[in-house]
mmCIF file of C-alpha atoms in Angstrom:
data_model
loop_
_atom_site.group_PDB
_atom_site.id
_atom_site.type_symbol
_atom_site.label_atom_id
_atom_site.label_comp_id
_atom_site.label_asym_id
_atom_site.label_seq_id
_atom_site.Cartn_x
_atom_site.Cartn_y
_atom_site.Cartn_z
ATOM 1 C CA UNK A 30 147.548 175.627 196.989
ATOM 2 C CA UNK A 31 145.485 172.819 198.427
ATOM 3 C CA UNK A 32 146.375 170.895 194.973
ATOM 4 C CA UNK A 33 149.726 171.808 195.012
ATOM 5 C CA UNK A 34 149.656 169.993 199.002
ATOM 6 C CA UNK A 35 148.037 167.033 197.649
ATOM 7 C CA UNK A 36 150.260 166.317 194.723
ATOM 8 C CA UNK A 37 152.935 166.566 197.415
ATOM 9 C CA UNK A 38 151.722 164.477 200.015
ATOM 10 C CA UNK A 39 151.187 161.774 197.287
ATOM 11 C CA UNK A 40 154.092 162.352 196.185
ATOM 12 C CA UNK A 41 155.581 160.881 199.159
ATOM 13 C CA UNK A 42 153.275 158.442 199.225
ATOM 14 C CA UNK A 43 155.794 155.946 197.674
ATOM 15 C CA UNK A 44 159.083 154.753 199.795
ATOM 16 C CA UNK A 45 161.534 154.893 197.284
ATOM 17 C CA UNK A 46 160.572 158.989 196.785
ATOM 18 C CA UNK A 47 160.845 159.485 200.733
ATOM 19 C CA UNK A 48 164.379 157.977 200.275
ATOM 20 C CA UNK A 49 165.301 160.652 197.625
ATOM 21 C CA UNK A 50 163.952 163.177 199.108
ATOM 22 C CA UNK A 51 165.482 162.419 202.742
ATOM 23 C CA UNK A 52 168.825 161.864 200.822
ATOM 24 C CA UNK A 53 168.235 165.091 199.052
ATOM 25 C CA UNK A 54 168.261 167.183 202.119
ATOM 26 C CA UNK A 55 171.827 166.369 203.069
ATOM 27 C CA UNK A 56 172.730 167.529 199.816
ATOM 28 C CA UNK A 57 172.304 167.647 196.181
ATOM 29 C CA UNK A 58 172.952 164.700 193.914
ATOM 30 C CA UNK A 59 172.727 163.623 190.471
ATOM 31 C CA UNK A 60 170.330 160.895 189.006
ATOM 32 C CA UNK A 61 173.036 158.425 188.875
ATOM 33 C CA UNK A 62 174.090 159.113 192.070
ATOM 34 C CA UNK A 63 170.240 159.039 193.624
ATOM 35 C CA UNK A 64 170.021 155.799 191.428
ATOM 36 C CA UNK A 65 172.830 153.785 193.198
ATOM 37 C CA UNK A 66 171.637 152.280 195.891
ATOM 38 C CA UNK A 67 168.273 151.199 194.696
ATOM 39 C CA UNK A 68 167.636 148.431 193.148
ATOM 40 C CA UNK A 69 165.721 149.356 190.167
ATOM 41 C CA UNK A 70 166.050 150.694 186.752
ATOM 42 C CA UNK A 71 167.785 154.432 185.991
ATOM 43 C CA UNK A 72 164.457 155.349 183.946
ATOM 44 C CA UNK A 73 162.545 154.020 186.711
ATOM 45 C CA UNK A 74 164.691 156.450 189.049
ATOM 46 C CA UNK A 75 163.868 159.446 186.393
ATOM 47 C CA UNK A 76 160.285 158.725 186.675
ATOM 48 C CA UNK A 77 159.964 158.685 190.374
ATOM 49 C CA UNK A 78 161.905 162.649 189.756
ATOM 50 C CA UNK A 79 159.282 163.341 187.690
ATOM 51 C CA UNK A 80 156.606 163.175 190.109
ATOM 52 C CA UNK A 81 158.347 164.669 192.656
ATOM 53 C CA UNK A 82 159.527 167.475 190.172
ATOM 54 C CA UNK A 83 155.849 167.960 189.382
ATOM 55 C CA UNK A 84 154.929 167.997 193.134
ATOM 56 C CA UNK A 85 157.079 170.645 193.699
ATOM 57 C CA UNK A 86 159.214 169.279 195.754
ATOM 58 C CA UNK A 87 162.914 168.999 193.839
ATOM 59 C CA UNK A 88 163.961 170.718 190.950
ATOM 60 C CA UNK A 89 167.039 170.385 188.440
ATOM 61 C CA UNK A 90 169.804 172.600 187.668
ATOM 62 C CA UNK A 91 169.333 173.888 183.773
ATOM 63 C CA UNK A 92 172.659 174.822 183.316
ATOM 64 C CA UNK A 93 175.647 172.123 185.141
ATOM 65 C CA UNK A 94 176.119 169.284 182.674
ATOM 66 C CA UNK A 95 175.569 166.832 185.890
ATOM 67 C CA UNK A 96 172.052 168.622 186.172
ATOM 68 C CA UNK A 97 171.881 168.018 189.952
ATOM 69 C CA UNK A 98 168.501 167.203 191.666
ATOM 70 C CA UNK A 99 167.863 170.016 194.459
ATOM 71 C CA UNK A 100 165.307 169.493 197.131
ATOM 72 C CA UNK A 101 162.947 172.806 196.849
ATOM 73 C CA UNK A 102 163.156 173.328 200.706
ATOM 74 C CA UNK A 103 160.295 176.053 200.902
ATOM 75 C CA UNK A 104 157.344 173.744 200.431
ATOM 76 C CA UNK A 105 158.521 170.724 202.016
ATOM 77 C CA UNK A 106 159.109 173.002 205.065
ATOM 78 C CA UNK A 107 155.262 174.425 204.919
ATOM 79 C CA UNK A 108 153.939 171.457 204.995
ATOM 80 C CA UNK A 109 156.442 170.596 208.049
ATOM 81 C CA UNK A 110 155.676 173.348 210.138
ATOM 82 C CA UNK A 111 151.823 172.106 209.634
ATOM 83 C CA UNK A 112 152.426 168.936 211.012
ATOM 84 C CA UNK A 113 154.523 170.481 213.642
ATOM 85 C CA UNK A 114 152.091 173.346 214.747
ATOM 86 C CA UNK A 115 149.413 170.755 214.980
ATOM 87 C CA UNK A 116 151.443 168.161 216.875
ATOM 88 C CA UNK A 117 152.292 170.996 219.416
ATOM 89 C CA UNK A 118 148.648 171.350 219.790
ATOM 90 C CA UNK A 119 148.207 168.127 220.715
ATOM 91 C CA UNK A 120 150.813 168.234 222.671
ATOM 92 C CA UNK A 121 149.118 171.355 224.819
ATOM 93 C CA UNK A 122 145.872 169.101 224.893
ATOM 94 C CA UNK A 123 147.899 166.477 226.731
ATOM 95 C CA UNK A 124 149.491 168.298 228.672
ATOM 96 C CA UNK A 125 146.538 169.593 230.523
ATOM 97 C CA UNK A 126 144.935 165.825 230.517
ATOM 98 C CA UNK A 127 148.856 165.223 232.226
ATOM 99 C CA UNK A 128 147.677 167.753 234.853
ATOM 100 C CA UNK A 129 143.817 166.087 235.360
ATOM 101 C CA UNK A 130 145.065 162.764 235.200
ATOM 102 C CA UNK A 131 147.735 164.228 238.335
ATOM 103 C CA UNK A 132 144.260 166.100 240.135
ATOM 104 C CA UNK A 133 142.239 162.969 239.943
ATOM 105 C CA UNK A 134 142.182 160.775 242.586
ATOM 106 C CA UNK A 135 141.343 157.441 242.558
ATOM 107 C CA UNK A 136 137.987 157.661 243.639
ATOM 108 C CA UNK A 137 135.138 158.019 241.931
ATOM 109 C CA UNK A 138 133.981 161.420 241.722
ATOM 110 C CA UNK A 139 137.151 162.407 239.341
ATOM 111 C CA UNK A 140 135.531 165.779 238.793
ATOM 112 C CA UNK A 141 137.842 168.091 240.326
ATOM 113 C CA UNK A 142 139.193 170.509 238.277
ATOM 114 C CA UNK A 143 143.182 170.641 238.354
ATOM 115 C CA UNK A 144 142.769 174.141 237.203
ATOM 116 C CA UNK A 145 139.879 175.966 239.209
ATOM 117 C CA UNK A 146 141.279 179.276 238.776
ATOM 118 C CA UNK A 147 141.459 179.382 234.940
ATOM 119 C CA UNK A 148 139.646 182.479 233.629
ATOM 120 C CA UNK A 149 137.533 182.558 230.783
ATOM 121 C CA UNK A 150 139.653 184.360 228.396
ATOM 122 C CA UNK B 21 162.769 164.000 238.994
ATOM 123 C CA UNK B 22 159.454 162.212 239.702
ATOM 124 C CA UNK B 23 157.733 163.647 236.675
ATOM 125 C CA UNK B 24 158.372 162.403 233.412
ATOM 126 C CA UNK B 25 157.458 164.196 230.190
ATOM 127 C CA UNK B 26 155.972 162.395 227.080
ATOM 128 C CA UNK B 27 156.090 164.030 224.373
ATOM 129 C CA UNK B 28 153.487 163.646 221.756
ATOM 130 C CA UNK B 29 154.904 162.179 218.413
ATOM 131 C CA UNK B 30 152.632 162.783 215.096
ATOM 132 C CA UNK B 31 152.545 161.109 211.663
ATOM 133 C CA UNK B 32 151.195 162.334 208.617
ATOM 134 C CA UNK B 33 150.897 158.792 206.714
ATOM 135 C CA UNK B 34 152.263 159.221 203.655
ATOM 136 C CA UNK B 35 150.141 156.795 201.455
ATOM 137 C CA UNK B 36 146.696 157.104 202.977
ATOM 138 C CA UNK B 37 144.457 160.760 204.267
ATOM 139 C CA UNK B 38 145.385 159.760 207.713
ATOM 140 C CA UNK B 39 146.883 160.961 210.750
ATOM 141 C CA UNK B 40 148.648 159.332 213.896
ATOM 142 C CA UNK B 41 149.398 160.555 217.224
ATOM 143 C CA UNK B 42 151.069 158.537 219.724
ATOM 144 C CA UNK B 43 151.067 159.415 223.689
ATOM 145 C CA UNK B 44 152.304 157.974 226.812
ATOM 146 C CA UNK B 45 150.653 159.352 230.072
ATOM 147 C CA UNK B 46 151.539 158.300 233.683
ATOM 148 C CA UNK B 47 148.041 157.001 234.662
ATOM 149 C CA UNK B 48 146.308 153.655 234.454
ATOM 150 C CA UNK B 49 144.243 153.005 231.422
ATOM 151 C CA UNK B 50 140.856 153.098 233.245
ATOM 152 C CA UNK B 51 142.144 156.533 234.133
ATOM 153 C CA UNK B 52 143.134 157.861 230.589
ATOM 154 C CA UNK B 53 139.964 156.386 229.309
ATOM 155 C CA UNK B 54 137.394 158.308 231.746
ATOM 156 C CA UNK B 55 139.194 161.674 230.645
ATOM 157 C CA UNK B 56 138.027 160.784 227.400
ATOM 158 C CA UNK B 57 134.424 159.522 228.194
ATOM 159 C CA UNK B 58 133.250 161.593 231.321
ATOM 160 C CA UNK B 59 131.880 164.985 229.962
ATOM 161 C CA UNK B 60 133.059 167.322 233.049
ATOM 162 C CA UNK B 61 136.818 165.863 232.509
ATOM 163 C CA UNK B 62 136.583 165.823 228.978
ATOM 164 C CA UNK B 63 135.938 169.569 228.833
ATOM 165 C CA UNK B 64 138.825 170.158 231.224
ATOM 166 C CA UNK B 65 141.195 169.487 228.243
ATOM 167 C CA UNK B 66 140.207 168.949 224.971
ATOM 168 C CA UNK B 67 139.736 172.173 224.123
ATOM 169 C CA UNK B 68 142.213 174.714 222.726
ATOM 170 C CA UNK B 69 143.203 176.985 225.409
ATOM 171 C CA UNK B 70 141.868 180.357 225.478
ATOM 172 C CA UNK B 71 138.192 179.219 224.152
ATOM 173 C CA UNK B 72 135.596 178.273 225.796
ATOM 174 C CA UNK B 73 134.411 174.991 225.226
ATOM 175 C CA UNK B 74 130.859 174.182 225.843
ATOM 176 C CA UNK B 75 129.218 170.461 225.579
ATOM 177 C CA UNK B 76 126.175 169.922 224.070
ATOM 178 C CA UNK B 77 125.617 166.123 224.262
ATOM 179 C CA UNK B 78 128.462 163.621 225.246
ATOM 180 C CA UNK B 79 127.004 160.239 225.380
ATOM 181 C CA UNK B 80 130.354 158.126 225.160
ATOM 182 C CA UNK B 81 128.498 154.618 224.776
ATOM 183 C CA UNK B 82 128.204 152.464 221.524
ATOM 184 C CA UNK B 83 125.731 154.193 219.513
ATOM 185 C CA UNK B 84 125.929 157.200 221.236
ATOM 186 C CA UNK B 85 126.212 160.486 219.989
ATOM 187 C CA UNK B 86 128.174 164.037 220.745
ATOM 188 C CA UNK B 87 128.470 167.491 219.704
ATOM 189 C CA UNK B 88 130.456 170.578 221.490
ATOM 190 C CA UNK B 89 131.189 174.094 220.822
ATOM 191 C CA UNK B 90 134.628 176.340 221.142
ATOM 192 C CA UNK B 91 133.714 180.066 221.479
ATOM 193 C CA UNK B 92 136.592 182.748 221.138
ATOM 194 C CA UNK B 93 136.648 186.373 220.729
ATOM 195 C CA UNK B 94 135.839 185.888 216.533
ATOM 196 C CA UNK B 95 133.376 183.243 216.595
ATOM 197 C CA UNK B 96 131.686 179.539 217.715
ATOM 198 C CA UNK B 97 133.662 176.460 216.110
ATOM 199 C CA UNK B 98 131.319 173.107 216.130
ATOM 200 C CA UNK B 99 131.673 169.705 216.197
ATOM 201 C CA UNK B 100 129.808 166.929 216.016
ATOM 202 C CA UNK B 101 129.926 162.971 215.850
ATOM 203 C CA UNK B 102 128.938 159.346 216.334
ATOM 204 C CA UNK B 103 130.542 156.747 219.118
ATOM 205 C CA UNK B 104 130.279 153.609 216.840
ATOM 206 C CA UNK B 105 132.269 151.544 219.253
ATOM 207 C CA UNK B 106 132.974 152.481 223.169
ATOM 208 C CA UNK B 107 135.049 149.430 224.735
ATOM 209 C CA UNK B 108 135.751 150.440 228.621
ATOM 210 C CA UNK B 109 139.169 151.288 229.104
ATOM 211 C CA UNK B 110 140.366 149.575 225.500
ATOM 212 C CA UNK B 111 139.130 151.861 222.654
ATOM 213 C CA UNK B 112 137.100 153.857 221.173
ATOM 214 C CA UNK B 113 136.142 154.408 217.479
ATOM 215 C CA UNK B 114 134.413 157.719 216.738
ATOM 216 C CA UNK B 115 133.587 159.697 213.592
ATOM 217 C CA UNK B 116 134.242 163.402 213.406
ATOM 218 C CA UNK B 117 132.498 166.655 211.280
ATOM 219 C CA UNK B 118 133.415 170.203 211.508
ATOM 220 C CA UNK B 119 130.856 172.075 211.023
ATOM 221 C CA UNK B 120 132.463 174.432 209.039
ATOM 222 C CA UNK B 121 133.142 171.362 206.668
ATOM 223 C CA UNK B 122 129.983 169.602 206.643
ATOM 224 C CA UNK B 123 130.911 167.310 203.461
ATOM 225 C CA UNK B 124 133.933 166.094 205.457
ATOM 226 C CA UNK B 125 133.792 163.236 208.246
ATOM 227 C CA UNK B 126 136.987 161.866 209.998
ATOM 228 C CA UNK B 127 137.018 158.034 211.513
ATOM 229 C CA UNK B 128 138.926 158.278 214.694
ATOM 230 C CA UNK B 129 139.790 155.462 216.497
ATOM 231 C CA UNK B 130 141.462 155.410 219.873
ATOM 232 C CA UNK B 131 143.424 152.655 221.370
ATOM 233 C CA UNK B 132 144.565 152.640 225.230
ATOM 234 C CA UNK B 133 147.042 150.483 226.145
ATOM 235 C CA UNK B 134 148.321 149.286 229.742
ATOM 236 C CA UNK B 135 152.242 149.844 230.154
ATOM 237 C CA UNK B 136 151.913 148.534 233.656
ATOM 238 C CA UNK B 137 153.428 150.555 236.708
ATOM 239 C CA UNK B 138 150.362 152.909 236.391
ATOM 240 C CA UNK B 139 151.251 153.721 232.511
ATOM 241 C CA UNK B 140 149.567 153.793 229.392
ATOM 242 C CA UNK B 141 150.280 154.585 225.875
ATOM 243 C CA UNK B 142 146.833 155.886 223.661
ATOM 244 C CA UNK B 143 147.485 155.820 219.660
ATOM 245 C CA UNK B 144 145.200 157.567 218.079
ATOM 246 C CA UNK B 145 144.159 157.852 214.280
ATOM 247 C CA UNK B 146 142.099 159.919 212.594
ATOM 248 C CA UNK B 147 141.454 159.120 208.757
ATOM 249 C CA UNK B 148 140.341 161.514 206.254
ATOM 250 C CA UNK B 149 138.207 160.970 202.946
ATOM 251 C CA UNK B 150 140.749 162.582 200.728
ATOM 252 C CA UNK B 151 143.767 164.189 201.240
ATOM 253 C CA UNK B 152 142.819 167.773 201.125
ATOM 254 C CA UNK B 153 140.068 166.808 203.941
ATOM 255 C CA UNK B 154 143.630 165.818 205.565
ATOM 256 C CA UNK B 155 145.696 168.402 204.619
ATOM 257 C CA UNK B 156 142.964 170.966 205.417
ATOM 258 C CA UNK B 157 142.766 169.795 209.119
ATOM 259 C CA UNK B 158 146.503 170.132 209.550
ATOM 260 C CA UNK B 159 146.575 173.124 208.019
ATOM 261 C CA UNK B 160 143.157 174.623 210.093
ATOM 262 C CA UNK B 161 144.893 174.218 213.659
ATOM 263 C CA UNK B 162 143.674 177.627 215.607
ATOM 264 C CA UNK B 163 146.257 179.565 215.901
ATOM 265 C CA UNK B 164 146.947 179.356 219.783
ATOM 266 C CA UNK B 165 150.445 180.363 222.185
ATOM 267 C CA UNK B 166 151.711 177.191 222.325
ATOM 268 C CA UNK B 167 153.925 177.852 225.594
ATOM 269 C CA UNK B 168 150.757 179.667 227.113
ATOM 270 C CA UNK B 169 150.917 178.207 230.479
ATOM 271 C CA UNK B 170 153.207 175.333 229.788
ATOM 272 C CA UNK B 171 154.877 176.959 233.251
ATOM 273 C CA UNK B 172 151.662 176.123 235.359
ATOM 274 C CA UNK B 173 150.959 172.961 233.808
ATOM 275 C CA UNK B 174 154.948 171.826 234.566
ATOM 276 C CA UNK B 175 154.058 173.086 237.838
ATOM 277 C CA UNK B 176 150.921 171.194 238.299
ATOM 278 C CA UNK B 177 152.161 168.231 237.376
ATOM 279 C CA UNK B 178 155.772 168.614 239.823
ATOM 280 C CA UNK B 179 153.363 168.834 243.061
ATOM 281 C CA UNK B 180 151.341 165.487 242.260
#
């Protein structure tokens, strides 16, 4: 699993990929249509797939003659909710400093606790 | 409305094992920055709630070192670090070890910045060895209620 993360986070380690892959999650799209508005080479287009293929992260239909390039919602959404879970953390961290910063005056003890009745849970 | 709400806005950068968090707080710099020096306010917040956080040393000078503890109901989580660079009210550059992890170290640097009318934006970034050291700290976060007392704290922050 912890592989599988890391091939995806490099995998979006390049600009051109996080273009696809935010394209991709309007909708599908075929290579040609993925290759339009950059300005680089189709097989250079098919290799950037590749990687994110391997990562995981799209896959292509087998069977439609256009072969369409799907984004492979499930892990790009794990590793979403990870950032998000942890930014709401941080969030919660600030949001008590919010409340400190509001309890301490401007003098210079600065030790009073905005939340004296807080029990030790 | 006197109270404005910042919300905290997070970056997983894409092309190095690093991590940015960006926060705006309505206090001066010299404010924002003793929360994060001064042990008794430190303690006051940077812990998840629901454990108990306990400092062992906090010596927030250049050169300094620290090292705390979070206690909950299944066990102690420890940390421990360096301050390689404490500049008053400006930054601070710190390295970071779970305990858990004792191969992996963090660099964290903290920047404060001075918005004016009593405001000030910190950016923080904390950069990983590898990815999985990255990914594994995203992925670690204690599970915690994230609204759990959101309500008091909007209150709190209404009456100042």
């Amino acid at each position: 699993m912890e592989d599988r993360l890391n091939r995806v986070f490099s995998a979006l380690a390049d600009p051109i990929r996080r273009d696809m892959v935010a394209r991709l999650a309007a909708d599908d799209a075929t290579v040609n249509e993925l290759a339009e508005p950059y300005d680089v080479s189709l097989q250079a287009v098919s290799k950037h797939l590749k990687v994110l293929e391997d990562a995981g992260l799209v896959s292509r239909s087998r069977q439609a003659q256009r072969r369409p390039v799907h984004l492979e919602a499930k892990v790009f959404d794990l590793m979403t909710a990870w950032i998000e879970r942890y930014r709401r953390q941080a969030e919660e961290r600030y949001r008590r400093l919010d409340a400190l910063l509001a309890a301490m005056d401007d003098s210079t003890d600065g030790t009073r606790s905005p939340d004296q009745e807080r029990g030790a849970s | 409305m006197s109270t404005t709400t910042h919300e905290t806005t997070i970056e997983a950068v894409a092309d190095v094992p690093a991590i940015r968090i960006v926060r705006e707080f309505d206090a001066s710099p010299e404010k924002v920055f003793r929360a994060h020096v001064e042990p008794e306010l430190v303690k006051q917040w940077l812990g998840p709630r629901g454990l108990t956080m306990t400092i062992d040393r906090w010596d927030a000078q250049t050169g300094g070192t620290y090292r705390y503890v979070h206690r909950d109901d299944d066990g102690e989580y420890r940390f421990y670090g360096s301050f390689h660079e404490v500049r008053p009210h400006e930054r601070i550059v710190q390295t970071f070890t779970f305990e858990g992890f004792p191969d992996g170290v963090a660099l964290e640097t903290m920047t404060f910045t001075d918005l004016g009318d009593g405001r000030t934006r910190i950016v923080g970034s904390s950069t990983f060895e590898t990815f999985e050291g990255r990914d594994s700290a995203l992925a670690s976060g204690m599970e915690i209620g994230v609204n759990e007392g959101f309500e008091q704290l909007d209150e709190l922050l209404a009456r100042s």
